[in-house]
Structure formats: C-alpha cells, structure tokens
Coordinates of C-alpha atoms and ligand atoms in Angstrom, one line a residue:
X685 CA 0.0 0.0 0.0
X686 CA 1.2 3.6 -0.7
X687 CA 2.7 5.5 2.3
X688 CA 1.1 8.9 2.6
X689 CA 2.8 10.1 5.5
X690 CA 0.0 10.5 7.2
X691 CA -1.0 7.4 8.5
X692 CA 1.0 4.6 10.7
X693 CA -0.8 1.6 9.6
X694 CA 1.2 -0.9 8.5
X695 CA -1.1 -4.1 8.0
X696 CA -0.9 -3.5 4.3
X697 CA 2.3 -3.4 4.0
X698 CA 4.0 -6.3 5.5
X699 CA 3.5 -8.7 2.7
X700 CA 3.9 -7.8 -1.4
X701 CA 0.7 -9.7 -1.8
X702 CA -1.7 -9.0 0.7
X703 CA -4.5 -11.9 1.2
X704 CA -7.6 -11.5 3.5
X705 CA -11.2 -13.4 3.7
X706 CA -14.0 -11.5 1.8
X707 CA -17.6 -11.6 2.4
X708 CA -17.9 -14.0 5.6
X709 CA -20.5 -11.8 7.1
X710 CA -23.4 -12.8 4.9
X711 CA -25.1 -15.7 4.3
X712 CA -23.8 -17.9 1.4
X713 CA -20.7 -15.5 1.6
X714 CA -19.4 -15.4 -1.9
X715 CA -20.8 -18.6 -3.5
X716 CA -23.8 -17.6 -5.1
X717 CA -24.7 -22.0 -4.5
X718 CA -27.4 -24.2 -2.8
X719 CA -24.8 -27.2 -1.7
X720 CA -25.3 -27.8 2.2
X721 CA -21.8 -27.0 2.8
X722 CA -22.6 -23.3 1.9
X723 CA -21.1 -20.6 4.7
X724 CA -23.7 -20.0 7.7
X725 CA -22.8 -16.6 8.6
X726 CA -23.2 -17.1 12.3
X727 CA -20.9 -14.9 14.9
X728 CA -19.1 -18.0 15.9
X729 CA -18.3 -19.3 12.5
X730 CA -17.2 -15.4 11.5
X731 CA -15.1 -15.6 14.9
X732 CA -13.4 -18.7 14.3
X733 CA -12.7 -18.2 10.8
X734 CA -10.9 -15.0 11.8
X735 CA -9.3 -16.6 14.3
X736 CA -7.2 -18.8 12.0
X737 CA -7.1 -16.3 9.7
X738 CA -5.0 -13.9 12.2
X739 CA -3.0 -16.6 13.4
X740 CA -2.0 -17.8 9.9
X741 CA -1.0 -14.0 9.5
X742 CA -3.7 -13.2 6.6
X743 CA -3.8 -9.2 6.7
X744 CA -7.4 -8.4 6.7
X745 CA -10.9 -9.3 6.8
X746 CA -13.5 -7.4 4.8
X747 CA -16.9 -7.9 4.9
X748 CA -20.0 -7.1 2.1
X749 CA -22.4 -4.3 2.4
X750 CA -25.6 -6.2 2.0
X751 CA -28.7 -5.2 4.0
X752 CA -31.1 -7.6 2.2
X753 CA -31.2 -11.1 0.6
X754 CA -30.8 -12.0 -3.3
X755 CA -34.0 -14.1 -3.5
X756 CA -33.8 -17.9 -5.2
X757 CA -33.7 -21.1 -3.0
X758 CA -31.1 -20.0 -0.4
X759 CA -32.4 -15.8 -0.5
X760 CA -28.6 -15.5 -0.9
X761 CA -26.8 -12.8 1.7
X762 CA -30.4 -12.2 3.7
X763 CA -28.6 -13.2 7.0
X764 CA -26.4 -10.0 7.7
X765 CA -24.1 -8.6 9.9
X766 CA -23.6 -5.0 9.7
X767 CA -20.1 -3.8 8.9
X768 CA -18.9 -1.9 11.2
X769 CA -20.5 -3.4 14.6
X770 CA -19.2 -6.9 13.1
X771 CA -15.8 -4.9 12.3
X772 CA -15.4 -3.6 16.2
X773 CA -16.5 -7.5 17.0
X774 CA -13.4 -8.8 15.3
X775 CA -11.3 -6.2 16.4
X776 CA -11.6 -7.3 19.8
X777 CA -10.3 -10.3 19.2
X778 CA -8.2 -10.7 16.9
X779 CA -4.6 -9.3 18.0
X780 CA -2.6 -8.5 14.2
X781 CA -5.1 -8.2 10.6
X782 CA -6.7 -5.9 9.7
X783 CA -10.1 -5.7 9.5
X784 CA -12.5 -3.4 7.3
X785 CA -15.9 -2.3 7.6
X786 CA -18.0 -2.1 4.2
X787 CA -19.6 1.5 4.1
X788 CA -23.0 2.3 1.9
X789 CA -22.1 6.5 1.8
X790 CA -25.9 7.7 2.0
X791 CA -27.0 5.4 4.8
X792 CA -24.8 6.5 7.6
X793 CA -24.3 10.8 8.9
X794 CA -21.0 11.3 8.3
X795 CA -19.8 12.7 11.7
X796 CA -22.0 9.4 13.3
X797 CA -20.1 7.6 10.5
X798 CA -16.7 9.0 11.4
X799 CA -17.2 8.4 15.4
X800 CA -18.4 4.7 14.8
X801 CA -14.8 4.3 12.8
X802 CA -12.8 5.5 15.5
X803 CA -14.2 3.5 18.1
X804 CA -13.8 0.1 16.0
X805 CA -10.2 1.8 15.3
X806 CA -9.4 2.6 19.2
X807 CA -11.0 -1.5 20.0
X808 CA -8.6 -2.3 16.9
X809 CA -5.7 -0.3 18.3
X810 CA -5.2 1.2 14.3
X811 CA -6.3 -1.9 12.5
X812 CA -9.7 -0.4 11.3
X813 CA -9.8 0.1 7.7
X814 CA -12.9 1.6 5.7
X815 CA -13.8 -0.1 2.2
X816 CA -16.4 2.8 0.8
X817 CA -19.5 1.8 -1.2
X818 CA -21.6 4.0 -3.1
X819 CA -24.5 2.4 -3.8
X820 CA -25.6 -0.8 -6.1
X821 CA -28.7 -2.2 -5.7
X822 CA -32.1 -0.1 -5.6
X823 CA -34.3 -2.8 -3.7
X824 CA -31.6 -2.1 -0.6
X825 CA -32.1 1.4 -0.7
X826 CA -35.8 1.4 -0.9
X827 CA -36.1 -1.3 2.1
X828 CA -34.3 1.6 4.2
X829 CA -36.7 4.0 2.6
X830 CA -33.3 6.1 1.4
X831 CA -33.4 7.4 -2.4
X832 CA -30.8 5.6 -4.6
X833 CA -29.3 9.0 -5.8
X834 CA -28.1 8.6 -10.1
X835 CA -24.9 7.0 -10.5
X836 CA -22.5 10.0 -10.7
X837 CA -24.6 12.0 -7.8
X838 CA -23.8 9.4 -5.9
X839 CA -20.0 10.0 -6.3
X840 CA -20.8 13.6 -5.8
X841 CA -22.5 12.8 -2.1
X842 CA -19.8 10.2 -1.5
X843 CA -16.8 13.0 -2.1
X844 CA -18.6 15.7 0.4
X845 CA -19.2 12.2 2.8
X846 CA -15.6 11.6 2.6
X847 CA -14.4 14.9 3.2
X848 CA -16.2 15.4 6.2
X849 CA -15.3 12.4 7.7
X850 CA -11.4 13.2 7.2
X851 CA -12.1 16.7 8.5
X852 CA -13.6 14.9 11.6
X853 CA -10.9 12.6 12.1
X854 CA -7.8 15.5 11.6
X855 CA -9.1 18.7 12.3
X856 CA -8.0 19.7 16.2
X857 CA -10.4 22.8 15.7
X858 CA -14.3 23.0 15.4
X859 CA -15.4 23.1 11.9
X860 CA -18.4 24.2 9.6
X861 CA -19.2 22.6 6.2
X862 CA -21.3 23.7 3.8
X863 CA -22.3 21.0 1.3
X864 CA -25.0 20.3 -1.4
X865 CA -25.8 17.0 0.5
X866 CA -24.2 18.0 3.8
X867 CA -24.0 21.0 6.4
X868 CA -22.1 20.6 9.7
X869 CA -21.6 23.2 12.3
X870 CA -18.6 23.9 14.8
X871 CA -18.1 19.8 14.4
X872 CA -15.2 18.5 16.7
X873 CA -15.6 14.9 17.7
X874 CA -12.8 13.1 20.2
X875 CA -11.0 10.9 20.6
X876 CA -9.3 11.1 16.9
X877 CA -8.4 7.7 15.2
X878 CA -5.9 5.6 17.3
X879 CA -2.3 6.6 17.4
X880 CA -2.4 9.2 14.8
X881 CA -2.8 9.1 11.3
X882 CA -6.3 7.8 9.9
X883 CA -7.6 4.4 8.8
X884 CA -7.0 2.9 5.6
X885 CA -9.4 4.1 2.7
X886 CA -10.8 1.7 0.1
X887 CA -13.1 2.1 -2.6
X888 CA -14.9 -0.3 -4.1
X889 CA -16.1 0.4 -7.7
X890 CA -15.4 -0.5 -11.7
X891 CA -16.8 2.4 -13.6
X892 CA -14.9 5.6 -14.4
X893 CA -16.6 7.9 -12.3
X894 CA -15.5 5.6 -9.7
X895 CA -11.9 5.1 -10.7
X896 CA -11.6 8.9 -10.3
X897 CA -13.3 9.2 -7.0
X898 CA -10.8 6.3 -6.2
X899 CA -7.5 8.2 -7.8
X900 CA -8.4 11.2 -5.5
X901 CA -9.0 9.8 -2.0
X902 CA -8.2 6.2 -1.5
X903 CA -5.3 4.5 -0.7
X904 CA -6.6 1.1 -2.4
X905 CA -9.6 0.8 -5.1
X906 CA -11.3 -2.2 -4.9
X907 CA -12.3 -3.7 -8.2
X908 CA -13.6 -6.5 -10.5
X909 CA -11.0 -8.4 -13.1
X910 CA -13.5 -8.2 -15.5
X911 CA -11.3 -7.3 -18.0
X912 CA -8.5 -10.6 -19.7
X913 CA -5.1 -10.7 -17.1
X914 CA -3.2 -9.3 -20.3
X915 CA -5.1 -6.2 -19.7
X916 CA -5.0 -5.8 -16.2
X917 CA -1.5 -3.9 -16.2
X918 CA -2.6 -0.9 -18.3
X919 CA -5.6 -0.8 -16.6
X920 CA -4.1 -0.4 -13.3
X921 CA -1.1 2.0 -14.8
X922 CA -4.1 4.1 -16.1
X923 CA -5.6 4.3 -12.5
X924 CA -2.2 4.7 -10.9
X925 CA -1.8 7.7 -13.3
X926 CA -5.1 9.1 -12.4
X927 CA -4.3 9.2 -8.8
X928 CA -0.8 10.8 -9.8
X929 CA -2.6 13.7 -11.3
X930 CA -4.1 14.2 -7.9
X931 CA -0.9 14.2 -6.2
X932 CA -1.3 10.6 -4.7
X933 CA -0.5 7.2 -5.0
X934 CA -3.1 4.2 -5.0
X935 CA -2.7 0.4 -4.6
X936 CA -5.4 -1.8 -5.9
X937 CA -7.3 -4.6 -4.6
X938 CA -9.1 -7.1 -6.2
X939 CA -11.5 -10.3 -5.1
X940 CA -11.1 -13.9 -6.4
X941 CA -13.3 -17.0 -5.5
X942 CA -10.8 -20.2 -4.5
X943 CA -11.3 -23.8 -5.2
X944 CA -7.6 -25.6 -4.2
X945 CA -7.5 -29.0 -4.0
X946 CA -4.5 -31.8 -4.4
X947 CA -5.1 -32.0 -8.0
X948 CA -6.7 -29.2 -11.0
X949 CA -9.2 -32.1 -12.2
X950 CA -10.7 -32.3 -8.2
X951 CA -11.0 -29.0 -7.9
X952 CA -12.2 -28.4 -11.2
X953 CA -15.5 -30.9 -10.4
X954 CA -15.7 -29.4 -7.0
X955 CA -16.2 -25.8 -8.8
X956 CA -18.9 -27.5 -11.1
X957 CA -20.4 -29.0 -8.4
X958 CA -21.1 -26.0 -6.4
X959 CA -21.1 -23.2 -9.2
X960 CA -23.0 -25.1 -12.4
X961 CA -24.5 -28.1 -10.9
X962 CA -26.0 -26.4 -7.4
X963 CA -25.8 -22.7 -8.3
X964 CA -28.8 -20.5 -7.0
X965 CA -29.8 -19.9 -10.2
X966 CA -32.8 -17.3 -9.7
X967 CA -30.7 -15.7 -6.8
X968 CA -28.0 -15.6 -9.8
X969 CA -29.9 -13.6 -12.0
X970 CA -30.9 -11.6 -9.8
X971 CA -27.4 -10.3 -8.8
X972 CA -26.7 -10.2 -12.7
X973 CA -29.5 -7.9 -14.0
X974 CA -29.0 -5.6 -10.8
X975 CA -25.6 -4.9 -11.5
X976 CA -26.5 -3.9 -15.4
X977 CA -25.1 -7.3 -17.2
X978 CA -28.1 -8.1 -18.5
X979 CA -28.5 -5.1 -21.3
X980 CA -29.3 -5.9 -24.5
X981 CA -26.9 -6.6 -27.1
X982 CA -24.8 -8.8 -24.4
X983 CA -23.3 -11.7 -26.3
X984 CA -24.7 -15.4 -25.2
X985 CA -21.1 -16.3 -23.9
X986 CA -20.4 -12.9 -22.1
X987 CA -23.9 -13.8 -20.3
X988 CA -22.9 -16.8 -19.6
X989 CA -19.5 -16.4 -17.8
X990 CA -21.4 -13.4 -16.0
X991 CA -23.8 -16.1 -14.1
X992 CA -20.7 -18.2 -13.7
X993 CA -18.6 -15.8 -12.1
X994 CA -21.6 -14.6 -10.5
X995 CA -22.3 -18.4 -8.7
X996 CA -18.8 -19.2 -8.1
X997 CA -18.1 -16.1 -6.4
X998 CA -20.3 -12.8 -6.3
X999 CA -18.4 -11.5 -9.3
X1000 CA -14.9 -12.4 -8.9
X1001 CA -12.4 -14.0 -10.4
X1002 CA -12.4 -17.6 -10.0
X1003 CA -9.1 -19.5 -9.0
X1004 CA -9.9 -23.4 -9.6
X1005 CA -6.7 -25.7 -9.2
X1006 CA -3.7 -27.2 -7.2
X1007 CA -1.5 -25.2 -4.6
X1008 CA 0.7 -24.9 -7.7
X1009 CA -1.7 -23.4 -9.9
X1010 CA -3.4 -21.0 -7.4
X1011 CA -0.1 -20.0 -6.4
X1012 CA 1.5 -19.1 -9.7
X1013 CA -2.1 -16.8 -10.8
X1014 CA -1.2 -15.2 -7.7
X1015 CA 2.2 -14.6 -8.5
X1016 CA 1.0 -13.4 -11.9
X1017 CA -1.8 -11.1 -10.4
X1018 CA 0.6 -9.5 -8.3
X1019 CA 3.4 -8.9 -11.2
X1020 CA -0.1 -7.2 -12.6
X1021 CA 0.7 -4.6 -9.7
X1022 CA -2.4 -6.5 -7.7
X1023 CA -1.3 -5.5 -4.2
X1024 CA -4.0 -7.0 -2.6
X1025 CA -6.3 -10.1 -3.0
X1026 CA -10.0 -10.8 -1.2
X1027 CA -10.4 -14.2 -1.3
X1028 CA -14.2 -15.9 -1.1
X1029 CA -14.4 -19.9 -0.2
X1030 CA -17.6 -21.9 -0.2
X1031 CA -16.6 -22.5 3.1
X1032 CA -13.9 -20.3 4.9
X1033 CA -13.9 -23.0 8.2
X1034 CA -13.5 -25.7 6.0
X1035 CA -11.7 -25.0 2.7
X1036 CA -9.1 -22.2 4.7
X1037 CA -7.0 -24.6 6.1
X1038 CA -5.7 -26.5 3.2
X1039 CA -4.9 -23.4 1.2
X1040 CA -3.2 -22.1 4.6
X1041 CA -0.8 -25.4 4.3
X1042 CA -0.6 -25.5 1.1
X1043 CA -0.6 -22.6 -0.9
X1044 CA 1.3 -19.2 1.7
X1045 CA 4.3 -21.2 1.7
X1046 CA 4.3 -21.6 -2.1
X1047 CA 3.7 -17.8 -2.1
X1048 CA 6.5 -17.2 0.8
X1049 CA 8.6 -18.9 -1.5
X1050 CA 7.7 -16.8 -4.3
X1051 CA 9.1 -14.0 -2.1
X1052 CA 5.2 -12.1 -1.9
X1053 CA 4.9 -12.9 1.4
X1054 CA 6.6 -13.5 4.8
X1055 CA 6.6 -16.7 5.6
Ligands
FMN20 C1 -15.1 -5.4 -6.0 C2 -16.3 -4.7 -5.6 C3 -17.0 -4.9 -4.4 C4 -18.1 -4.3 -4.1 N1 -18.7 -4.5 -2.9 C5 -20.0 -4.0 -2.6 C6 -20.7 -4.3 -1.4 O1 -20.2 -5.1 -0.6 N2 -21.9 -3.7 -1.2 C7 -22.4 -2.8 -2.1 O2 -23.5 -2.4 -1.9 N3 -21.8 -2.5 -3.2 C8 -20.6 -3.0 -3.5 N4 -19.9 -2.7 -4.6 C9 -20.5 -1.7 -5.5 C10 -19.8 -0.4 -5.7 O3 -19.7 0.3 -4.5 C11 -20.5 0.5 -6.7 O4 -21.7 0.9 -6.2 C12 -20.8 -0.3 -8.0 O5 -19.6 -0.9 -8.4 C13 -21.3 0.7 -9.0 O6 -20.4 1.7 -9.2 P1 -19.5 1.8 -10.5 O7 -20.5 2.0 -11.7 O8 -18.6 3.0 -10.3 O9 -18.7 0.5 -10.6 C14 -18.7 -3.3 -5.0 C15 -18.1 -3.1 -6.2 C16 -16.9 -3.8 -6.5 C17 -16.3 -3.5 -7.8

C-alpha cells in the first residue's frame, strides 16, 4: 500500500501480496450455491474463521455491504451482519489483521459515520480500515426507505461524505461545512483515530466515475477483473496515473473466489459441483440484471460467464486448481501490480486450512509474502 505520511498503519504493508477473507459476514458468503456445505454466517463461524485467519497472518478481513437477501432457494446474503458493529466485534479479538468495515455513503451521517470508525479503530488499536460503497442495488435502498441518488450524484454525495469524515478525524479545531448534500456546524468529535494518522481508505467500484473518485482519495480501489489478465496492467497504470494527477499514489485490490484442492481435475469438479450443478440460479440472475449485465446486445457467452462468475463467487475471479496453480495466478496477479487479494471460499472454516498449508508457503517462497 502507498505510504502517505499520514498514516502509521502498517497491516498493508507487511506482505507484497496481501490476502484476507471477503464476504464472511453474509449468508452464502461469496458462492452464489445451494450445496449444504454453503457458509452459515453465524458470529461463531465469523469468529473462528478470523481466528485462523489472524494466526495464519492473513492481513485483513473485509466484509459485504448487503442489508437484504438475493432471493432464489437459499435468498442468498439475507442473513447480515452490519459492517462496522461486526468490524469492532473482530477487532476485539483478533490481535494482528486488519479488519475493514464495508460502508454504503448515504446510509450513515458522516460525523456518526466518522465516530463509529474510531471507536472500532481505538478496539482495533489502528487496524480499522474503511472499504467505501456508493451504492448498487435499488431494492436495498428502498427497504431503508433512502433514495438511490443517479450514478454520478452518488460520487458527488460520497466526495462531500468523505471529506467530512477526514475533516472529523484530523481537524483539532471545530469546523463548519457547507455541502450540497451535507451542512455541519462547529463539528469536533474526540478521541481522533488511534495513534495518529487515519484508517486505511478503500473504494470499491469498476466504472470511471469511480476510478476517479478512487484516484483522488483512496489508498486502495477495490475492483472486479473483469477485463483478460493481459489487460489488467494498463488498466491499473491508467488508474495509478489518475491518482498521480491528484498528487497521490493508490494500490489496488481485487476479489477472487478459491477452489484448491490436491489435483486441477478435483478442484475443477468441485467448482462444477457447487457453481453449475447447485448454483442458485434465480438468486444468480438476480445479482446479474442488478448490477446492469443483462442489457441488451450482451453476447450469449459474455452472459454466460457473467452467471458463472456470478455463482462461483459474487463476481470475482475464480481460481480453480492445485496449490501450484493457485499460487503461480497469484504470483502473476501480483506482477499485474495487484497488491491486494479478497479471497471468497464456499466454506472459509473448512476449505481455509488447506490453502493455509498448502498454498502461503508456495507464495512465501515466491518471495510475496513473509513466511
Ligand atoms: C469489488 C467490488 C466490491 C463491491 N462490494 C460492494 C458491497 O459489498 N456492497 C455494495 O452495496 N456495493 C458493493 N460494490 C458496488 C460499488 O460500491 C459500486 O456501487 C458499484 O460498483 C457501481 O459503481 P461503478 O459503476 O462505479 O462501478 C462493490 C463493487 C466492486 C467493484
């Protein structure tokens, strides 16, 4: 991650590859599947699973923003945890990753917003990291009885939401703003985030509204490999050179779905199993059509691996093979100037330990992370 001076943090920045657990706060998780095996988001599984992850010294844990289900046999997600009481949960007991709270901009005041972060960042003692969403899916927004604003507005709220919270966290004086979505008056909230410095910022988006609200104030975007791996590096060198024309310097995370087993041809059948054979389909469609894939003029085939990557893993890019073969598309996502990877598992409790054993010390040896 890009040192800004400001902030201490240093989660980010032990490993070249940084790996956490994405998405274990919702029911189903990732896999978008009906097999039995699918994640129960309970508090004790979540617990547990970053438990291990801390002790096999993953860096983070970041959840989803969901506040209502998917529909189809398994109403995929509709079991929740909000982000950043389940953020201040871990935080207490975990003792080294870091662990990020998934933020929907126009559901949260920004000062209450700013205040919530720096108590889950005081319980974390600095290992509180914000992922920022700006909005997706309509039926979410109308359940809360909030107005989805139009794509770029929402980029415009999220910058003034942003730059009050930041004012919140630094400024040592009282301060007014005066907004088109927000007015604050003689605002001072104590204490400031722990230590100095302010939590990590991620932002999660793919369009290029949101790659520019990315290049000017986060240290990270999160986004979809949507794109062939040949044309992930000019991609990212094109976001990196956005966020050089604002002065900064930007990292980029990305989410993949993992199937590792001894041998490509299990894993392979385990992938079918859960993502072709036992995939929620209607829940599938669902996510598809609300995230725009389904416009017309879409080719059979680009449909297709859209409800594929949509089972296997809420979007992301699936990684189906040995400890070999996961390791080396690591490897090669991180030469892509990746610097961080979200990982989803059908089941983090009991698909996380073999890829623990098996695959960090093939990466350790690869020299992206410690071992
Ligand atoms: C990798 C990734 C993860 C996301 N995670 C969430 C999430 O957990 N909850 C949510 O409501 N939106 C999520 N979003 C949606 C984005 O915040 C954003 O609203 C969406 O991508 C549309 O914006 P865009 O057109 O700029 O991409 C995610 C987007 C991406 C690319």
């Amino acid at each position: 991650m890009p040192a800004d001076g400001n902030h201490q943090r240093d989660q980010l920045n032990r490993n070249k590859l940084s790996l956490g657990l994405f998405g274990l706060n919702c029911s189903g998780g990732l896999a978008v599947t009906t097999v039995p095996e699918r994640w129960e988001a309970s508090w004790e599984n979540n617990l547990n699973a970053a438990l291990m992850a801390d002790e096999a010294g993953l860096d983070f844990m970041l959840p989803l923003g969901r506040w209502k289900g998917y529909g189809g046999i398994t109403d995929h997600n509709a079991s929740n945890f909000e982000t950043l009481t389940w953020a201040s949960g871990i935080l207490a007991s975990t003792r080294n990753l870091m662990v990020f709270g998934t933020v929907h901009v126009s559901l949260f005041n920004p000062v209450v917003a700013a205040k919530q972060m720096v108590t889950a960042d005081h319980i974390g003692q600095g290992r509180f990291g914000i992922n920022i969403v700006c909005g997706w899916n309509s039926d979410e927004f109308d359940m809360l009885g909030v107005n989805l604003a139009q794509h770029d507005d929402r980029y415009d709220q999220g910058q003034e939401w942003l730059d009050v919270v930041t004012r919140a966290w630094s400024s040592t004086e009282p301060f007014d703003y005066d907004g088109e979505f927000y007015q604050v008056h003689k605002t001072d909230i104590n204490p400031k985030p722990y230590g100095g410095g302010r939590p990590v910022i991620v932002c999660a988006g793919n369009s290029p509204r949101g790659r520019d609200y990315a290049a000017r104030n986060a240290d990270m975007m999160f986004t979809n490999l949507r794109m062939h791996i040949d044309e992930v590096p000019a991609t990212i060198s094109e976001l990196k050179g956005m966020a050089a024309a604002y002065n900064r310097e930007i990292g980029v995370f990305s989410n993949v779905a993992v199937v590792c087993r001894p041998t490509k041809k299990e894993a392979e059948e385990y992938f079918h199993y859960y993502a072709v054979e036992n995939a929620d389909l209607d829940a599938v469609e669902y996510m598809i059509e609300g995230r725009g894939l389904k416009k017309p003029g879409v080719s059979g085939e680009a449909l297709h691996a859209a409800r594929l990557r949509a089972a296997g893993g809420n979007g992301a890019l699936p990684i189906i093979g040995d400890p070999d073969y996961v390791a080396a598309l690591m490897k090669r996502l991180s030469e892509c100037e990746i610097s961080a990877l979200a990982i989803g598992f059908t089941n983090y409790l009991n698909e996380f330990p073999y890829f623990r054993d098996e695959v960090l010390p093939r990466l350790a040896s690869k020299g992206l992370r410690t071992s």
